[in-house]
Amino acid sequence: MSVINFLGDAWYVRVDEGEPHADALRIASALGRLVKDRQPEGNVVIGYDSRPLNAAIALEMGEVVASYGIKVRVSDVHCPASVLNEAVRRDREAVVGVMLTAGNRPADYFGVRICMADGSAATSSDTDLLESYIVPELPMSRGEVELIDLVSRYLEEVSSLVDDEVIRAQSPLVVCDPMYGAQTSIARRLMSSLGARVVEIHADDAEDFGGIHPMVAEPWIDDCEQAVTANGASYGIALDGAGERIALVDEHGNYVNPHKTLSLIMEYLVKVRGLTGRLAAPVFVSSIVRRQAERLGLPLTVTPIGYAWMREEVATGDVVCAGDAVGGVCVPQLGYERDSLAAATLLMDIFARDGRPVSQIVADLDTRLGRMEYGRKEVRLGPGEAQMLRVALPGVNPPEVAGVAVESVSHPAGCLRLGLAGGSWVLVAPSPAAPSALVVAEAPTRGLRDALLAGASSLARSPLG
């Protein structure tokens, strides 16, 4: 028997190190008993990504939950997390959603994520309660479930965000890379319906995902970059495994960093859609985004690391958009979670309205906001080093880093942020649980950025040095 411990809204396991089928049924049984005890009139909605076993496991999980007298609806095809979240939020009788996905992990992982009635991710207290209902025995009873189309209505809602005639008039050639994930065929369907000519890659039945991680970062988007140049495409869009994050590639096959992508979407929402309100972003967000927010008159709410903090800000109702600084964008009109399909739709409208090549649009952004080189890395620490960093960091006030004088020091949300001359800055953020730290640096040149990253890494390993 495996011990099932959720981390926030999610539980993951390597297929060869556990019993994902049996464990999924135990989770389903616990969920059925929990809903029966607390909200027996409520519905449960289940979705799943494109991993080979997930469709069959989702159906059987639904049958287990239904055996407790609970009405269960299961998606009739694989779908992104955003589709499930919106279906739960839209269904007034739904009390919980279950998404079978391992997100941006490799093909040999299995995962279960839980969302609540408003479509937002379950909190640790929610999943702690669910864990308390999990028992060692496998459930034997089965009930009947309803298969439903979750995708079509969602795509209609996303499409309504833009005027497809503008895109159709341009008829851009777009490389779509779903990375074998939950958007496979769905992103292509959306883009085609908006008037784009689409070249889809990484959409076959490769059980090992062709060796890639469905993560929208280099080197995993290399194939998308190459496909853009090979096909002479207008641009490329890669979407991660669960449908939360996006990567943009210009017509020359160059990766556009996510801070610039977010800045383009911010400007569109304010200047084209006429929206007003705040921007929510994590403490390690780029100066580019901060400058864009100031330029557009958007108050910036900086949150601790972790999307749960941004979700709380979105829930207040006055947020124009939220960006996690690594490719995830939330459009509150469609829900509280990051949504790569919505972000892709807005980008298509942005480029069609502008009419210029993507590289020129991005170059203009550099002219307006200033060019900055951004970098981040995870520093592995020994257990003693990690504990020392957590204890010592609130009192650290270094006069310089990598030979550059420090002009300002702050300690936001348990991190250390150092402001340097010329708009450069450094962030050191210890992991709350793992023996590691996130270090981030931004500077006008790559050489200085890399020097600052090295200096920040040394500081993380020896904060009192």
Coordinates of C-alpha atoms in Angstrom, one line a residue:
M1 CA 0.0 0.0 0.0
S2 CA 1.3 3.4 -1.0
V3 CA 1.2 6.4 1.3
I4 CA -0.7 9.2 -0.5
N5 CA 0.4 12.7 0.5
F6 CA -0.9 15.7 -1.5
L7 CA 1.3 18.8 -1.8
G8 CA -1.3 21.6 -2.0
D9 CA -3.8 20.6 -4.6
A10 CA -1.7 17.8 -6.2
W11 CA -0.3 14.3 -5.7
Y12 CA 2.3 12.9 -8.1
V13 CA 4.1 9.6 -8.4
R14 CA 6.5 7.9 -10.9
V15 CA 4.7 5.1 -12.6
D16 CA 7.5 2.6 -11.9
E17 CA 7.8 3.6 -8.3
G18 CA 4.1 3.2 -7.2
E19 CA 0.8 1.8 -8.1
P20 CA -1.0 4.7 -9.7
H21 CA -4.0 2.8 -10.8
A22 CA -4.8 1.4 -7.4
D23 CA -3.9 4.6 -5.6
A24 CA -6.2 6.6 -7.9
L25 CA -9.1 4.3 -7.0
R26 CA -8.3 4.8 -3.3
I27 CA -8.4 8.5 -3.8
A28 CA -11.7 8.2 -5.7
S29 CA -13.2 6.1 -2.9
A30 CA -12.1 8.7 -0.3
L31 CA -13.6 11.5 -2.4
G32 CA -16.9 9.6 -2.8
R33 CA -17.2 9.1 1.0
L34 CA -16.2 12.7 1.7
V35 CA -18.7 14.2 -0.7
K36 CA -21.4 11.8 0.5
D37 CA -20.7 13.0 4.1
R38 CA -20.6 16.7 3.4
Q39 CA -22.5 17.5 0.2
P40 CA -24.4 14.4 -1.0
E41 CA -26.4 16.5 -3.5
G42 CA -23.3 17.8 -5.3
N43 CA -21.7 16.7 -8.5
V44 CA -18.1 15.7 -9.2
V45 CA -16.5 16.5 -12.6
I46 CA -13.4 14.5 -13.8
G47 CA -11.0 15.5 -16.5
Y48 CA -7.6 14.0 -17.7
D49 CA -4.7 14.8 -19.9
S50 CA -3.3 12.8 -22.8
R51 CA -1.1 10.3 -21.0
P52 CA -2.0 6.8 -22.2
L53 CA -3.6 5.4 -19.1
N54 CA -5.5 8.4 -17.9
A55 CA -8.7 8.1 -19.9
A56 CA -9.4 4.6 -18.6
I57 CA -8.4 5.5 -15.0
A58 CA -10.6 8.6 -15.1
L59 CA -13.6 6.6 -16.1
E60 CA -13.0 4.0 -13.4
M61 CA -12.4 6.7 -10.7
G62 CA -15.7 8.2 -11.8
E63 CA -17.5 4.9 -11.3
V64 CA -16.0 4.5 -7.8
V65 CA -17.2 8.0 -6.8
A66 CA -20.6 7.2 -8.3
S67 CA -20.9 4.1 -6.3
Y68 CA -21.5 6.3 -3.2
G69 CA -24.6 7.8 -4.8
I70 CA -22.8 10.9 -6.2
K71 CA -23.5 12.2 -9.7
V72 CA -20.3 12.1 -11.7
R73 CA -19.5 13.6 -15.1
V74 CA -16.4 12.6 -16.9
S75 CA -14.9 14.3 -19.9
D76 CA -15.3 12.4 -23.1
V77 CA -11.8 13.5 -24.4
H78 CA -8.6 14.6 -22.8
C79 CA -8.6 18.3 -21.8
P80 CA -6.4 21.0 -20.2
A81 CA -6.8 21.8 -16.5
S82 CA -8.3 25.2 -17.5
V83 CA -11.2 23.4 -19.2
L84 CA -12.0 21.3 -16.2
N85 CA -11.7 24.3 -13.8
E86 CA -14.1 26.3 -15.9
A87 CA -16.6 23.4 -16.2
V88 CA -16.6 23.0 -12.4
R89 CA -17.0 26.8 -11.9
R90 CA -19.8 26.9 -14.4
D91 CA -21.7 24.0 -13.0
R92 CA -23.7 25.2 -10.0
E93 CA -24.1 21.7 -8.6
A94 CA -20.4 20.8 -8.9
V95 CA -18.6 20.7 -5.6
V96 CA -15.2 19.4 -6.7
G97 CA -13.2 18.6 -9.8
V98 CA -10.6 16.0 -10.3
M99 CA -7.9 16.4 -13.0
L100 CA -5.6 13.5 -13.9
T101 CA -2.4 15.2 -14.9
A102 CA 1.3 15.2 -14.0
G103 CA 1.6 18.7 -15.4
N104 CA 5.0 19.4 -16.9
R105 CA 6.6 16.3 -15.6
P106 CA 7.9 13.6 -17.9
A107 CA 5.8 10.9 -19.5
D108 CA 6.6 8.3 -16.7
Y109 CA 4.7 10.3 -14.1
F110 CA 1.1 10.1 -13.0
G111 CA -0.8 12.8 -11.0
V112 CA -4.1 13.8 -9.5
R113 CA -5.1 17.4 -8.9
I114 CA -8.2 18.7 -7.1
C115 CA -10.1 21.9 -7.7
M116 CA -13.0 23.3 -5.7
A117 CA -16.5 24.5 -6.6
D118 CA -15.2 27.9 -7.9
G119 CA -12.7 26.3 -10.2
S120 CA -9.7 27.3 -8.0
A121 CA -7.1 24.8 -6.8
A122 CA -7.7 23.0 -3.6
T123 CA -5.8 24.2 -0.6
S124 CA -3.6 22.1 1.7
S125 CA -6.4 22.0 4.3
D126 CA -8.8 20.7 1.6
T127 CA -6.5 17.9 0.5
D128 CA -5.6 17.1 4.2
L129 CA -9.2 16.4 4.7
L130 CA -9.4 14.2 1.7
E131 CA -6.3 12.3 2.8
S132 CA -8.0 11.6 6.1
Y133 CA -10.6 9.5 4.2
I134 CA -8.1 7.4 2.3
V135 CA -8.0 3.7 3.4
P136 CA -5.7 0.9 2.4
E137 CA -8.5 -1.3 0.8
L138 CA -9.3 -1.1 -2.8
P139 CA -12.9 -0.2 -3.6
M140 CA -15.0 -2.9 -5.2
S141 CA -18.3 -1.2 -6.0
R142 CA -18.9 0.8 -9.2
G143 CA -21.6 3.1 -10.3
E144 CA -22.7 4.8 -13.5
V145 CA -21.2 8.0 -14.8
E146 CA -22.1 10.5 -17.5
L147 CA -19.6 11.3 -20.3
I148 CA -19.8 14.9 -21.3
D149 CA -18.2 17.3 -23.8
L150 CA -16.2 19.8 -21.6
V151 CA -14.2 21.2 -24.4
S152 CA -16.6 22.7 -27.0
R153 CA -18.2 25.3 -24.7
Y154 CA -14.9 26.3 -23.3
L155 CA -13.4 26.9 -26.7
E156 CA -16.5 29.1 -27.6
E157 CA -15.8 31.2 -24.5
V158 CA -12.1 31.6 -25.2
S159 CA -12.9 32.5 -28.9
S160 CA -15.3 35.1 -27.7
L161 CA -12.4 37.1 -26.2
V162 CA -11.3 38.3 -29.6
D163 CA -12.6 39.3 -33.0
D164 CA -11.7 36.3 -35.2
E165 CA -12.2 38.4 -38.4
V166 CA -9.0 40.3 -37.7
I167 CA -7.0 37.1 -37.3
R168 CA -8.8 35.5 -40.3
A169 CA -7.8 38.4 -42.5
Q170 CA -4.1 37.9 -41.6
S171 CA -4.3 34.1 -41.9
P172 CA -1.0 33.6 -40.0
L173 CA 0.9 30.4 -40.3
V174 CA 1.4 29.3 -36.7
V175 CA 3.4 26.4 -35.2
C176 CA 1.5 24.9 -32.4
D177 CA 3.5 22.7 -30.0
P178 CA 1.3 21.1 -27.3
M179 CA 4.3 19.0 -26.1
Y180 CA 2.2 15.8 -26.0
G181 CA 0.1 17.4 -23.3
A182 CA -3.5 18.1 -22.5
Q183 CA -3.8 20.6 -25.3
T184 CA -2.9 18.1 -28.1
S185 CA -5.4 18.7 -30.9
I186 CA -7.4 21.2 -28.8
A187 CA -5.0 24.1 -29.3
R188 CA -4.8 23.3 -33.0
R189 CA -8.6 23.3 -33.1
L190 CA -8.9 26.6 -31.4
M191 CA -6.2 28.3 -33.5
S192 CA -7.7 27.0 -36.7
S193 CA -11.2 28.2 -35.8
L194 CA -9.8 31.7 -35.3
G195 CA -8.5 31.7 -38.9
A196 CA -4.9 30.6 -38.5
R197 CA -3.1 28.0 -40.6
V198 CA -1.6 25.6 -38.1
V199 CA 1.4 23.3 -38.1
E200 CA 1.1 21.0 -35.0
I201 CA 4.1 19.2 -33.7
H202 CA 4.5 16.7 -30.8
A203 CA 0.9 15.5 -31.2
D204 CA 1.4 11.8 -32.0
D205 CA 0.9 8.9 -29.7
A206 CA 4.5 8.7 -28.4
E207 CA 4.1 7.1 -25.0
D208 CA 7.5 8.5 -23.9
F209 CA 6.7 12.0 -25.1
G210 CA 9.6 11.6 -27.5
G211 CA 11.9 12.1 -24.6
I212 CA 10.9 15.7 -23.9
H213 CA 9.5 17.2 -20.7
P214 CA 6.3 19.1 -21.5
M215 CA 7.8 22.3 -20.0
V216 CA 7.8 25.6 -21.9
A217 CA 11.4 26.4 -21.4
E218 CA 14.7 25.7 -23.3
P219 CA 15.8 23.1 -24.3
W220 CA 12.3 21.6 -24.4
I221 CA 11.0 24.2 -26.9
D222 CA 13.9 23.7 -29.3
D223 CA 11.7 21.7 -31.7
C224 CA 9.2 24.5 -31.8
E225 CA 11.9 27.0 -32.6
Q226 CA 13.2 24.8 -35.4
A227 CA 9.7 24.1 -36.8
V228 CA 9.0 27.9 -37.0
T229 CA 12.0 28.5 -39.3
A230 CA 11.6 25.2 -41.2
N231 CA 8.0 26.1 -42.1
G232 CA 8.5 29.9 -42.5
A233 CA 5.8 30.4 -39.9
S234 CA 4.7 33.8 -38.6
Y235 CA 5.4 32.6 -35.0
G236 CA 5.2 29.6 -32.8
I237 CA 3.3 28.9 -29.5
A238 CA 4.3 26.1 -27.2
L239 CA 1.9 25.0 -24.4
D240 CA 2.9 23.0 -21.3
G241 CA 1.6 19.6 -20.2
A242 CA -1.3 20.8 -18.0
G243 CA -2.3 23.9 -20.1
E244 CA -1.1 26.5 -17.6
R245 CA 2.0 28.0 -19.3
I246 CA 2.9 29.3 -22.7
A247 CA 6.1 30.0 -24.7
L248 CA 6.2 32.4 -27.6
V249 CA 8.7 32.0 -30.5
D250 CA 9.2 34.8 -33.1
E251 CA 9.4 34.3 -36.9
H252 CA 13.2 33.8 -36.7
G253 CA 12.8 30.9 -34.2
N254 CA 13.9 33.0 -31.2
Y255 CA 12.3 32.4 -27.8
V256 CA 10.6 35.5 -26.4
N257 CA 11.1 35.5 -22.7
P258 CA 7.8 35.2 -20.7
H259 CA 8.2 38.7 -19.1
K260 CA 7.9 40.3 -22.5
T261 CA 5.0 38.0 -23.5
L262 CA 3.2 39.1 -20.3
S263 CA 4.0 42.7 -21.0
L264 CA 2.4 42.4 -24.5
I265 CA -0.7 40.9 -23.0
M266 CA -0.9 43.6 -20.3
E267 CA -0.8 46.4 -22.9
Y268 CA -3.5 44.7 -25.0
L269 CA -5.8 44.3 -22.0
V270 CA -5.5 47.9 -21.1
K271 CA -5.3 49.7 -24.5
V272 CA -7.4 47.4 -26.6
R273 CA -9.9 45.9 -24.2
G274 CA -10.0 49.0 -22.0
L275 CA -9.6 47.1 -18.7
T276 CA -8.5 48.8 -15.5
G277 CA -7.3 47.3 -12.2
R278 CA -4.2 45.8 -10.7
L279 CA -1.5 43.4 -11.9
A280 CA -0.5 40.5 -9.7
A281 CA 3.0 39.0 -10.1
P282 CA 5.5 37.2 -7.9
V283 CA 8.4 38.8 -6.1
F284 CA 10.9 37.6 -8.8
V285 CA 9.1 39.2 -11.7
S286 CA 11.2 41.1 -14.2
S287 CA 11.8 44.9 -14.2
I288 CA 10.3 44.8 -17.7
V289 CA 6.9 43.9 -16.2
R290 CA 7.3 46.4 -13.4
R291 CA 8.0 49.2 -15.9
Q292 CA 5.1 48.1 -18.1
A293 CA 2.8 48.2 -15.2
E294 CA 3.9 51.7 -14.3
R295 CA 3.6 52.8 -17.9
L296 CA 0.1 51.5 -18.2
G297 CA -1.0 52.8 -14.8
L298 CA -1.6 49.4 -13.3
P299 CA -0.8 49.1 -9.6
L300 CA 1.5 46.1 -9.2
T301 CA 0.7 43.7 -6.3
V302 CA 3.9 41.7 -5.6
T303 CA 3.1 38.3 -4.1
P304 CA 5.3 35.6 -2.4
I305 CA 6.5 32.7 -4.6
G306 CA 3.7 30.3 -5.5
Y307 CA 0.6 30.8 -7.6
A308 CA -1.7 30.3 -4.7
W309 CA -0.8 33.8 -3.5
M310 CA -1.7 35.3 -6.9
R311 CA -5.0 33.4 -7.0
E312 CA -6.0 35.1 -3.8
E313 CA -5.4 38.4 -5.4
V314 CA -7.4 37.5 -8.5
A315 CA -10.3 36.4 -6.3
T316 CA -10.7 39.9 -5.0
G317 CA -12.1 40.9 -8.4
D318 CA -10.0 44.0 -9.4
V319 CA -7.1 42.3 -11.1
V320 CA -6.6 42.8 -14.9
C321 CA -4.3 39.8 -15.2
A322 CA -1.9 37.8 -13.2
G323 CA 1.4 36.4 -14.4
D324 CA 3.6 33.8 -12.7
A325 CA 6.8 35.1 -14.5
V326 CA 7.5 31.7 -16.0
G327 CA 4.9 31.7 -18.8
G328 CA 1.6 31.4 -16.8
V329 CA -1.0 34.0 -17.4
C330 CA -4.4 34.2 -15.7
V331 CA -7.3 36.0 -17.5
P332 CA -9.8 36.5 -14.7
Q333 CA -12.7 36.7 -17.2
L334 CA -12.2 32.9 -17.6
G335 CA -11.4 31.9 -14.1
Y336 CA -8.8 32.1 -11.3
E337 CA -6.2 29.8 -12.8
R338 CA -3.4 30.2 -15.4
D339 CA -4.7 29.4 -18.9
S340 CA -2.3 28.9 -21.8
L341 CA -5.1 28.6 -24.4
A342 CA -6.6 32.0 -23.4
A343 CA -3.1 33.6 -23.5
A344 CA -2.5 32.1 -26.9
T345 CA -5.8 33.5 -28.2
L346 CA -4.9 37.0 -26.9
L347 CA -1.5 36.8 -28.5
M348 CA -3.0 35.9 -31.9
D349 CA -5.2 38.9 -31.7
I350 CA -2.3 41.2 -30.7
F351 CA -0.2 40.1 -33.7
A352 CA -3.1 40.3 -36.1
R353 CA -4.1 43.8 -35.1
D354 CA -0.5 45.0 -35.2
G355 CA 0.4 43.4 -38.5
R356 CA 4.2 43.6 -38.1
P357 CA 6.5 40.6 -37.5
V358 CA 6.6 39.4 -33.9
S359 CA 10.4 40.3 -33.7
Q360 CA 9.6 43.9 -34.5
I361 CA 6.8 44.1 -32.0
V362 CA 9.2 42.7 -29.3
A363 CA 12.0 45.1 -30.4
D364 CA 9.6 48.0 -29.9
L365 CA 8.9 46.7 -26.4
D366 CA 12.6 46.8 -25.7
T367 CA 12.8 50.4 -26.9
R368 CA 9.9 51.5 -24.7
L369 CA 10.8 49.5 -21.6
G370 CA 14.6 49.1 -21.8
R371 CA 16.4 45.9 -22.6
M372 CA 17.2 43.7 -19.6
E373 CA 18.8 40.2 -19.3
Y374 CA 16.9 38.0 -16.9
G375 CA 18.2 34.7 -15.4
R376 CA 17.2 32.3 -12.6
K377 CA 18.6 29.0 -11.3
E378 CA 18.0 26.6 -8.4
V379 CA 20.9 26.2 -6.0
R380 CA 21.1 22.8 -4.3
L381 CA 22.1 23.0 -0.6
G382 CA 23.1 20.6 2.1
P383 CA 20.5 20.3 4.9
G384 CA 22.6 22.4 7.2
E385 CA 23.2 25.0 4.6
A386 CA 19.5 25.2 3.9
Q387 CA 18.6 25.6 7.5
M388 CA 21.3 28.3 8.0
L389 CA 20.0 30.2 5.0
R390 CA 16.4 30.2 6.3
V391 CA 17.5 31.4 9.7
A392 CA 20.1 33.9 8.7
L393 CA 18.5 35.5 5.6
P394 CA 16.2 38.0 7.4
G395 CA 19.3 39.7 8.9
V396 CA 21.5 39.6 5.8
N397 CA 22.5 43.1 4.5
P398 CA 25.5 42.7 2.2
P399 CA 27.3 45.8 0.9
E400 CA 28.0 44.3 -2.5
V401 CA 27.4 41.3 -4.6
A402 CA 29.7 40.1 -7.4
G403 CA 31.7 43.3 -6.8
V404 CA 28.6 45.6 -7.5
A405 CA 27.6 48.0 -4.7
V406 CA 24.1 47.3 -3.2
E407 CA 21.9 50.4 -3.2
S408 CA 18.8 48.9 -1.5
V409 CA 18.0 45.9 0.6
S410 CA 14.5 44.4 1.3
H411 CA 13.3 41.1 2.7
P412 CA 9.9 40.4 1.0
A413 CA 8.1 37.2 2.0
G414 CA 11.2 35.6 3.6
C415 CA 13.4 36.4 0.6
L416 CA 16.4 38.7 0.1
R417 CA 16.2 41.3 -2.7
L418 CA 19.1 43.5 -3.5
G419 CA 18.7 46.6 -5.7
L420 CA 21.8 47.6 -7.7
A421 CA 22.8 50.5 -10.0
G422 CA 21.3 50.7 -13.5
G423 CA 18.1 48.8 -12.5
S424 CA 20.0 45.6 -11.8
W425 CA 18.8 43.4 -9.0
V426 CA 19.3 40.1 -7.2
L427 CA 16.9 37.8 -5.4
V428 CA 17.6 34.9 -3.1
A429 CA 14.6 32.8 -2.0
P430 CA 15.1 29.7 0.2
S431 CA 12.8 26.8 -0.4
P432 CA 10.4 26.3 2.5
A433 CA 10.9 22.6 2.5
A434 CA 13.5 21.3 0.1
P435 CA 17.3 21.8 0.7
S436 CA 17.6 24.4 -2.1
A437 CA 17.2 28.1 -3.0
L438 CA 16.0 30.0 -6.0
V439 CA 18.3 32.7 -7.1
V440 CA 17.3 35.3 -9.7
A441 CA 19.2 38.2 -11.3
E442 CA 18.5 40.8 -13.9
A443 CA 20.9 43.3 -15.5
P444 CA 21.3 45.3 -18.7
T445 CA 23.9 42.8 -20.0
R446 CA 24.2 39.1 -20.0
G447 CA 27.7 39.2 -18.6
L448 CA 26.6 41.2 -15.5
R449 CA 23.5 39.0 -15.1
D450 CA 25.7 35.9 -15.0
A451 CA 28.1 37.4 -12.6
L452 CA 25.2 38.4 -10.3
L453 CA 23.7 34.9 -10.5
A454 CA 27.1 33.5 -9.4
G455 CA 27.4 36.0 -6.6
A456 CA 23.8 35.2 -5.4
S457 CA 24.5 31.5 -5.5
S458 CA 27.5 32.0 -3.3
L459 CA 25.5 34.1 -0.9
A460 CA 22.8 31.4 -0.7
R461 CA 25.5 28.8 0.2
S462 CA 27.1 31.1 2.8
P463 CA 24.8 33.9 3.8
L464 CA 27.2 34.9 6.7
G465 CA 30.3 34.7 4.6

